[in-house]
Coordinates of C-alpha atoms in Angstrom, one line a residue:
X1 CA 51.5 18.1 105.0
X2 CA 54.5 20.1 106.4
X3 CA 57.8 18.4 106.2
X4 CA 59.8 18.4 109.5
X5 CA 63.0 20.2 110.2
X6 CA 66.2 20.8 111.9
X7 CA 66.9 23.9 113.2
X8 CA 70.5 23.1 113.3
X9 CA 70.5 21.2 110.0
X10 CA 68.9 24.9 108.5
X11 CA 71.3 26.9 109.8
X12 CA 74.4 24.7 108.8
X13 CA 72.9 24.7 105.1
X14 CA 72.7 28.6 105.8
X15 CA 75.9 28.9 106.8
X16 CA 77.7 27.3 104.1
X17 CA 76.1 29.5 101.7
X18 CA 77.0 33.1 103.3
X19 CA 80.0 31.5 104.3
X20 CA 80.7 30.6 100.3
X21 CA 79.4 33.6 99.1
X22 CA 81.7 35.3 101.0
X23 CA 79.0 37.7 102.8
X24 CA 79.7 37.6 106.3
X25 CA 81.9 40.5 107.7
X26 CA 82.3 41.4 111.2
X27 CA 80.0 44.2 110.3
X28 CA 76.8 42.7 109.7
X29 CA 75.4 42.9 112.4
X30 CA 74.9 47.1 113.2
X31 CA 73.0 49.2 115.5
X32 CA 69.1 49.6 114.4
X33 CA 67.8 52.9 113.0
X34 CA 67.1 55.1 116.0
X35 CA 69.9 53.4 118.1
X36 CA 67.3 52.0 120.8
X37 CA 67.1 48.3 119.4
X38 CA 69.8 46.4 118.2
X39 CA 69.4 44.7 114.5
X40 CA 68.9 41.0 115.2
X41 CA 67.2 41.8 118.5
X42 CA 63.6 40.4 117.3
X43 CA 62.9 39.4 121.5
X44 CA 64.3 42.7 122.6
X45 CA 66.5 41.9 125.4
X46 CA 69.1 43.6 124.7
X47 CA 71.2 41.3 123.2
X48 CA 71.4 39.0 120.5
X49 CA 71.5 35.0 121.4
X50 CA 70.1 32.0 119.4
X51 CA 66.8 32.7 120.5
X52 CA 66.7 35.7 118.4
X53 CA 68.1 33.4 115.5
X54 CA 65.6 30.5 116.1
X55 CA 62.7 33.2 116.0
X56 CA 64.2 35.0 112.4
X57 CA 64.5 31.5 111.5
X58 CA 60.9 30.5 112.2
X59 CA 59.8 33.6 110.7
X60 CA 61.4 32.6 107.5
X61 CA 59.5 29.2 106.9
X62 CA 56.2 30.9 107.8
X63 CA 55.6 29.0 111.5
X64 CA 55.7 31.7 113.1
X65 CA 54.9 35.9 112.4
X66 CA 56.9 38.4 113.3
X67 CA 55.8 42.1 113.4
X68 CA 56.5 46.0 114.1
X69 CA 59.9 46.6 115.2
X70 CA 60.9 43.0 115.7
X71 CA 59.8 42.4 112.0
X72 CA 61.9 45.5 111.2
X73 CA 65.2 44.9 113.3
X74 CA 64.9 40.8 111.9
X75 CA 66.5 42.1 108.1
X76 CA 69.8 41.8 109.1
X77 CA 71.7 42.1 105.6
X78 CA 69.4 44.8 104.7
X79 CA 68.1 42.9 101.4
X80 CA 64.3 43.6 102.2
X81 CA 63.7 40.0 103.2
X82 CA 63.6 38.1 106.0
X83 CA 65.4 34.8 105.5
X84 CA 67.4 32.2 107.0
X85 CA 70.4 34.2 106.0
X86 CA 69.5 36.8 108.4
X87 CA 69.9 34.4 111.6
X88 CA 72.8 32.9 110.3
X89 CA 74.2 36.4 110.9
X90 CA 72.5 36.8 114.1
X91 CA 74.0 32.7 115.5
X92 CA 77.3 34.2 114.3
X93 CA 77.5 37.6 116.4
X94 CA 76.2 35.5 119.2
X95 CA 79.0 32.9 119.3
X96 CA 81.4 35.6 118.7
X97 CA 81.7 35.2 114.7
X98 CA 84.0 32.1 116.0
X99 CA 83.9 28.5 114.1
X100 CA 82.0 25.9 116.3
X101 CA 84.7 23.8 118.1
X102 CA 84.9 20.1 118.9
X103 CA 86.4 19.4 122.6
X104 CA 88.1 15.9 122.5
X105 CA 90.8 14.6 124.9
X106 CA 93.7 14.0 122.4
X107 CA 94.9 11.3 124.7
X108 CA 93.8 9.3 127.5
X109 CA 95.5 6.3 129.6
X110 CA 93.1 3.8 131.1
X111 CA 93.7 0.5 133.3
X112 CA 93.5 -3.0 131.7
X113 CA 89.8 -3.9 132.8
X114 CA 88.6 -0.4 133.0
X115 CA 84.9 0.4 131.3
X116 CA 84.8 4.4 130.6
X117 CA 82.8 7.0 128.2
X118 CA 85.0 9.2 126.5
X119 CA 83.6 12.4 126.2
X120 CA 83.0 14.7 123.0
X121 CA 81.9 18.2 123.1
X122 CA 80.5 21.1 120.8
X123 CA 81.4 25.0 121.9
X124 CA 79.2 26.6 121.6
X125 CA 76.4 24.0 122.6
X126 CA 73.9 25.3 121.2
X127 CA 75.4 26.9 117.9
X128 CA 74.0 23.6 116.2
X129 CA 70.8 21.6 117.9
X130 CA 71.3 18.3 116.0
X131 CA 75.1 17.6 116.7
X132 CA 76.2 13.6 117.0
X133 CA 78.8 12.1 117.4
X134 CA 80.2 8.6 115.8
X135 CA 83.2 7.2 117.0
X136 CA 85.6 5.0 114.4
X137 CA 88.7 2.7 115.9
X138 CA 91.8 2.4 114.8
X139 CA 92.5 -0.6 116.5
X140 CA 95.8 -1.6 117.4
X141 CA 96.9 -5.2 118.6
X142 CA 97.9 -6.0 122.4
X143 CA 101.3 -5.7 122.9
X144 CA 101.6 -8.2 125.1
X145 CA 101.9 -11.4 123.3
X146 CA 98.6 -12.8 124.4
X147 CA 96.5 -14.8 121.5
X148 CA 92.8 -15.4 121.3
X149 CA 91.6 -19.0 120.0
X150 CA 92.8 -17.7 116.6
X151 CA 96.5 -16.9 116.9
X152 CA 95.9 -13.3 116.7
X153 CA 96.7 -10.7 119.7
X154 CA 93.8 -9.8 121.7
X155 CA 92.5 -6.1 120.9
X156 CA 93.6 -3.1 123.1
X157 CA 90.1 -1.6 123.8
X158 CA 86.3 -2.0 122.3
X159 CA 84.6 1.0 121.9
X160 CA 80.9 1.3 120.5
X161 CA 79.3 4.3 118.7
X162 CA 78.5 6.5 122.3
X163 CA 82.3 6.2 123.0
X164 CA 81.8 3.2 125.6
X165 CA 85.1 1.9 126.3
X166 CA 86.4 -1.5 127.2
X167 CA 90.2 -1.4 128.2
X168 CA 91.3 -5.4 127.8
X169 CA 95.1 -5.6 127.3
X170 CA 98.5 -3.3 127.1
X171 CA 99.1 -1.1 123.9
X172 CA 98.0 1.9 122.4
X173 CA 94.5 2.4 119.8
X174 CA 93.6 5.8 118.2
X175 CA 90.1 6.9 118.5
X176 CA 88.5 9.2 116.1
X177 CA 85.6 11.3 116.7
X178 CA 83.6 12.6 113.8
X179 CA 80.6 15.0 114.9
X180 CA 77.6 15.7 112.4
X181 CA 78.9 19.3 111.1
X182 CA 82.1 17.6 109.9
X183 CA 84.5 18.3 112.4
X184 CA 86.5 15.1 113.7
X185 CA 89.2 15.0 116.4
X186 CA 91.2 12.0 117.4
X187 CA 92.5 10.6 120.9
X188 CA 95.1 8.4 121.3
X189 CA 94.3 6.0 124.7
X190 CA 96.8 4.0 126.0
X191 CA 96.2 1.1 127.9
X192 CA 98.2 -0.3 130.4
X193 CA 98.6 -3.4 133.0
X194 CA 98.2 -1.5 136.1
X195 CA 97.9 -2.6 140.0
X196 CA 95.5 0.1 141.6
X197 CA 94.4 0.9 145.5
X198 CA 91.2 2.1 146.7
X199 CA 89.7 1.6 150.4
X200 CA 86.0 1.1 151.5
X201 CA 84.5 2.5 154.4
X202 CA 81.4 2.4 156.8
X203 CA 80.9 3.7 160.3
X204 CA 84.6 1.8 161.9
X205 CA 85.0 -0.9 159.3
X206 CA 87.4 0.2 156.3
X207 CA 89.0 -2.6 153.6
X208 CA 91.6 -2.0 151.1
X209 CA 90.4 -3.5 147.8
X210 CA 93.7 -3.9 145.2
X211 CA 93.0 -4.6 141.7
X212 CA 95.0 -6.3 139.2
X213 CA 93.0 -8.1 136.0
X214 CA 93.6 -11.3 135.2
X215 CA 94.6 -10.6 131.4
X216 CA 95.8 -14.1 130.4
X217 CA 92.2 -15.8 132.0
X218 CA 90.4 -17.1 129.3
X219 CA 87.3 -15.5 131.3
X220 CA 88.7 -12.1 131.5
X221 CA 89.1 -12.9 127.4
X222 CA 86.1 -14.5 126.4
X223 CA 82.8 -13.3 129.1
X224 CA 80.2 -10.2 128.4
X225 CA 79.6 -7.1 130.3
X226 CA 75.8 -7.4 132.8
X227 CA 73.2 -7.1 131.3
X228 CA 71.7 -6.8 134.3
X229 CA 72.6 -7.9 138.4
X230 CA 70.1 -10.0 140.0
X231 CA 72.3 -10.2 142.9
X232 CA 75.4 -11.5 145.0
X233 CA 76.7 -14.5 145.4
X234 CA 79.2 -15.5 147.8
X235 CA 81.8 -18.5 147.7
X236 CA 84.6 -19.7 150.0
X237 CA 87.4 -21.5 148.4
X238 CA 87.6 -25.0 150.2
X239 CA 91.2 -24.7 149.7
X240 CA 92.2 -24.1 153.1
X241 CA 95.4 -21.5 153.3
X242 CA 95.7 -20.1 150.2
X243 CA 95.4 -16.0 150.5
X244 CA 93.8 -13.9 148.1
X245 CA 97.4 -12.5 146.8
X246 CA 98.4 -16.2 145.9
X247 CA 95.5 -16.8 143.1
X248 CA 96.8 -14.0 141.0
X249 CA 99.6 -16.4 139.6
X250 CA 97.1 -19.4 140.1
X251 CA 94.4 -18.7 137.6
X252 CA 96.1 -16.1 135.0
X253 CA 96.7 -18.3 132.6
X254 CA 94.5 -19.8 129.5
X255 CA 92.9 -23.0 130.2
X256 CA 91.7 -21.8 133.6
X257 CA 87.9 -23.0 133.6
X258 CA 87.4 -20.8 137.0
X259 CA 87.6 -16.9 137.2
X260 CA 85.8 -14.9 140.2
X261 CA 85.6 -11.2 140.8
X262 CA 87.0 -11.3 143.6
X263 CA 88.9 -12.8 146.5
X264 CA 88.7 -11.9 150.2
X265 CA 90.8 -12.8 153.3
X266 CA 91.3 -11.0 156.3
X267 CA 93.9 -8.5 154.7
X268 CA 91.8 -7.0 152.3
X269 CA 90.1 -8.1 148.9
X270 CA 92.3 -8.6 145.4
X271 CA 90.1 -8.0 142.2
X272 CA 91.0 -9.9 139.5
X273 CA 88.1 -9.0 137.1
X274 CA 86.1 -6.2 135.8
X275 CA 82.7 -5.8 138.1
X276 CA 81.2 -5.3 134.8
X277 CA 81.9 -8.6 133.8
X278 CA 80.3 -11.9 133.8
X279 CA 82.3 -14.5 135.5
X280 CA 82.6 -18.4 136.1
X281 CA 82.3 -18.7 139.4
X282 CA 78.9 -20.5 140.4
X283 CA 77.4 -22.0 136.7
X284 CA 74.2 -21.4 134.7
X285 CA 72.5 -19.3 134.4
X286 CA 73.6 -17.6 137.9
X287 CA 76.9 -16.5 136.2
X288 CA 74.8 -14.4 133.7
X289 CA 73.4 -11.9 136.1
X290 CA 75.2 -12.5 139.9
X291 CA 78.5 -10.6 141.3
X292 CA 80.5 -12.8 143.2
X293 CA 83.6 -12.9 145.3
X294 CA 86.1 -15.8 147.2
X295 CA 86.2 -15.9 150.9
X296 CA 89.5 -17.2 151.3
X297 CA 89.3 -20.1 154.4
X298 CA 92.1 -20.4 156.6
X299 CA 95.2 -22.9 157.3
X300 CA 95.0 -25.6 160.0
X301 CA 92.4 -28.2 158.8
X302 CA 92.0 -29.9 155.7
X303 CA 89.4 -31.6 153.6
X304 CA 88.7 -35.4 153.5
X305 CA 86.1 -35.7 150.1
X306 CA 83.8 -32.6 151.1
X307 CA 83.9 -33.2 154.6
X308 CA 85.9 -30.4 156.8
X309 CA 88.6 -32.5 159.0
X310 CA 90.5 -31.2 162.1
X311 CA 88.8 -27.4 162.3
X312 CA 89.8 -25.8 165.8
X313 CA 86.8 -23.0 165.6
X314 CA 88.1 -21.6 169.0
X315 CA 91.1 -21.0 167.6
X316 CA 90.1 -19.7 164.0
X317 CA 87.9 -16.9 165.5
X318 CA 90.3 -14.1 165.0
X319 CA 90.2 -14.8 161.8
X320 CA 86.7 -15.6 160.8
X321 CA 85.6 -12.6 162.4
X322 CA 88.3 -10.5 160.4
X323 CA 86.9 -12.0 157.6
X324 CA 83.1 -11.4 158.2
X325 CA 83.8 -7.9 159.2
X326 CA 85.3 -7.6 155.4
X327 CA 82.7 -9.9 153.5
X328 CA 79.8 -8.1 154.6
X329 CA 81.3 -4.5 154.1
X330 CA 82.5 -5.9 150.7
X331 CA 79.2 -7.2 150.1
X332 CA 77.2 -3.9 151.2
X333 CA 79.6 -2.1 148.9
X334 CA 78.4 -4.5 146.0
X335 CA 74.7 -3.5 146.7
X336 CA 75.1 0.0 147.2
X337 CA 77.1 0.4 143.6
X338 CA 74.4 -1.6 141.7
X339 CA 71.3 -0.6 143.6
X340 CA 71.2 -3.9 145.1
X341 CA 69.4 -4.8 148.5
X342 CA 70.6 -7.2 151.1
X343 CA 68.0 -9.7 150.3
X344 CA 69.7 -10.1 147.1
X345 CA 72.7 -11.8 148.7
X346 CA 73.2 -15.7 148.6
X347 CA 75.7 -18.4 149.3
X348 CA 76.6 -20.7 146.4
X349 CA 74.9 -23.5 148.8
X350 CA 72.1 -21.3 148.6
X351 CA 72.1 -20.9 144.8
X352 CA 72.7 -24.2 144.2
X353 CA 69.8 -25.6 146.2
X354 CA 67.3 -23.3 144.1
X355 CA 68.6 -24.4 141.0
X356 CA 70.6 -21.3 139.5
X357 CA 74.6 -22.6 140.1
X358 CA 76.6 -25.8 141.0
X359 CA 75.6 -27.9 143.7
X360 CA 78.1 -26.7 145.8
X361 CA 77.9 -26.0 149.6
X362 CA 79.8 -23.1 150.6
X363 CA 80.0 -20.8 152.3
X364 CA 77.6 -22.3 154.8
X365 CA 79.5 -25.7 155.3
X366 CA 82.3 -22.9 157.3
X367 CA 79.9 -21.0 158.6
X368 CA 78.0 -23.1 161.1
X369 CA 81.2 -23.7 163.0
X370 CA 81.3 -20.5 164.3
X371 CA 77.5 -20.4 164.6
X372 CA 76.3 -18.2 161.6
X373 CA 74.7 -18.3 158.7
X374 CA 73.8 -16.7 155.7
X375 CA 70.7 -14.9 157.4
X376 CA 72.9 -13.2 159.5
X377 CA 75.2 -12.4 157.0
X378 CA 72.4 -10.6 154.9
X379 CA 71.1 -8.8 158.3
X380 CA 74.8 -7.9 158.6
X381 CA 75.4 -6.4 155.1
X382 CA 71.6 -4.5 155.8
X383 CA 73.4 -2.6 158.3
X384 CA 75.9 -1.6 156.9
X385 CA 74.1 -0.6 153.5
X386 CA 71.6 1.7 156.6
X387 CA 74.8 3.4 157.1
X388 CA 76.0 4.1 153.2
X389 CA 79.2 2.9 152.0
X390 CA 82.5 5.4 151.1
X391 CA 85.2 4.7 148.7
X392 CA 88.8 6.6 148.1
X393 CA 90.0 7.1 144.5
X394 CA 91.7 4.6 143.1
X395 CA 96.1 5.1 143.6
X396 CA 98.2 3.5 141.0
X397 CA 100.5 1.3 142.7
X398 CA 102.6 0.5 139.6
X399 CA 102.6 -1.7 136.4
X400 CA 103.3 -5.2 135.4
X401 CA 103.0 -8.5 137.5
X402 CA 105.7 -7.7 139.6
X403 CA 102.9 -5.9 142.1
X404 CA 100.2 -7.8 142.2
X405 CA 100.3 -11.4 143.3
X406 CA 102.5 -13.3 145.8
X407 CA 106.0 -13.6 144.9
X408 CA 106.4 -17.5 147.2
X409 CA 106.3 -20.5 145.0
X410 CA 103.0 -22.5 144.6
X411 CA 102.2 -26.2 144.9
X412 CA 99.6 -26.2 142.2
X413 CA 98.2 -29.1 143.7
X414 CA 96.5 -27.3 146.8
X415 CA 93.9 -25.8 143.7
X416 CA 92.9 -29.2 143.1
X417 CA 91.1 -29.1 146.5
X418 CA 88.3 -26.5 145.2
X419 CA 87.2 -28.3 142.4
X420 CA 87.4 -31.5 144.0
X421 CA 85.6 -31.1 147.3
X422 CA 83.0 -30.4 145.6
X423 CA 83.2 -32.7 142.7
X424 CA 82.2 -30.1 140.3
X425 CA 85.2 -28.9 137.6
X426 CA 82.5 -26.4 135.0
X427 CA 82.1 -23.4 136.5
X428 CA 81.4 -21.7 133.4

């Protein structure tokens, strides 16, 4: 039985024992006889490349014959033999007679709820078939004074052995990079607590998504990436004048048994966690596997139990439509990023009634005033997804809280109302 090989694992072996024995000039490789046929040039192109390596190579373990003038031209030292010496020689000329190099960003800065894939490359990419990569941490702390369940700071970044990354809180963690011939680099990536700006488009409609993670949720600390996305689910907050800019300061803080992706008014949208990310916004199992966002409802009307008191719907129809306008584009954009249809979209009324989340009723309690419901909302985000969703790149705004949130004092006791109307406290 033949054992299997690596061409690139050969050659390496190859090359560490010219490159030992100290054989390897920048003459090796010389004109052939007669001058019509370069020596190494076993395909006769013209030139020599790795092909003409791979086939000395071959030739040399007996899979495959070469003959005439190709056997002739494939003794590149000239020692009457062919071996895996000779393309060695022949790899070497091709690349130049250059060591192989290892491309790696030495440093990198990255948002605080950021998922990227750092990148690590071999020049040339061919010069060695069997090249991996494994990436090692150096992990820093956080430096900013949040502590898990244990007393100790929360990491910077995760990073797995593809050179996944999962930016979580401010500081600085040094990523090494070793590749399978040896060579290593390292990358310094800085993370930092950053508001960013991006906007959405489709046909007219256009909303300005800002994100700023919630570092100190015990969500944002504790929750996995997807696994998968069965779908959408959308919420309104039964807390009736509170703007998406306000739950910023709200909920990022530990002991916070609520975190949502999102929250949406008829400004624009403020993300608070990574899309990646699980979050606790409807219960088990939806939280496992649906994206979800906060319609935030407006001021004028309040709650008595879970019964809406004192809604003027002639006179909230400025804003409800502002906000439908941005929920299903929102929505549509959700889809379209995750390969998502519109028939994957439900209200937590509507996962709760099939047994998935809390049995709360939203968004459809709010709805109805103004004579919709969630089948118009999903024939709404169809549309939209018909038409194909845009997006700017993101613009840092700047760092720290000081951007992101509102800046007006907060009567924590208006948050009671969305756990309370629906007399339901575990999202989780």
């Amino acid at each position: 039985m033949h054992k299997s090989f690596s061409f690139g694992s050969v050659v390496k072996r190859a090359l560490c024992t010219v490159l030992s024995a100290g054989i390897i000039t920048a003459c090796a490789v010389t004109g052939y006889a007669d001058d019509s046929r370069l020596t190494g040039d076993v395909d006769n192109d013209g030139q020599l490349t790795s092909n003409d390596a791979l086939m000395i190579l071959r030739h040399s373990v007996n899979l495959t014959k070469l003959e005439g003038e190709s056997l002739a031209c494939a003794d590149v030292d000239n020692d009457g033999e062919i071996t895996s010496n000779d393309a060695v020689l022949v790899l070497l000329a091709y690349v130049g007679s250059v060591e192989p190099k290892l491309n790696f960003p030495t440093e990198y800065t990255a948002c605080c709820g950021d998922r990227l894939d750092l990148k690590a490359t071999m020049e040339p990419a061919d010069a060695f078939s069997d090249v991996t990569f494994e990436y090692l941490v150096g992990m820093q702390k956080s430096d900013d004074g949040i502590k898990d369940s244990d007393g100790e700071a929360y990491n910077v970044l995760d990073i797995t052995n593809t050179g996944r990354i999962k930016a979580f809180h401010p500081g600085t963690a040094t990523i090494k990079v070793v590749a399978s011939n040896g060579m290593r680099a390292v990358c310094t990536v800085t993370v930092k607590d950053m508001v960013t700006v991006k906007t959405i488009s489709s046909g007219d409609k256009s909303l300005k998504i800002t994100t700023h993670m919630m570092t100190n949720n015990d969500c944002y600390n504790e929750t996995d990436d997807f696994e998968k996305y069965d779908g959408v689910v959308v919420h309104s907050t039964a807390t009736p004048g509170v703007m998406a800019s306000t739950w910023y300061n709200a909920w990022n803080h530990p002991n916070t048994d609520a975190a949502v992706h999102s929250f949406l008014d008829n400004n624009g949208v403020y993300n608070y966690l990574p899309l990646d990310q699980t979050a606790w916004h409807a219960g088990q199992p939806a939280n496992k596997t649906y994206l979800d966002f906060e319609i935030c409802e407006p001021s004028g009307f309040y709650y008595s139990g879970n019964t809406v008191t004192g809604y003027n719907a002639a006179a909230q129809t400025p804003y409800f439509n502002a906000i439908w306008d941005n929920a299903t584009l929102y929505t549509a954009y959700f889809c379209q990023l995750y390969g998502m249809t519109a028939d994957q979209v439900i209200s937590h009324g509507e996962a709760g009634r099939s047994g998935i989340g809390t049995a709360h009723g939203d968004p459809d309690h709010w709805f109805v005033f103004h004579n919709k419901d969630m089948d118009d909302f999903r024939a709404d985000v169809a549309k939209i997804l018909k038409q194909g969703v845009t997006e700017t790149e993101r613009t840092i705004v700047s760092s720290g809280m000081a951007a992101s949130g509102s800046t007006e004092e907060i009567d924590e006791s208006a948050f009671d109302g969305i756990f309370a109307v629906w007399d339901d406290s575990d999202w989780r």
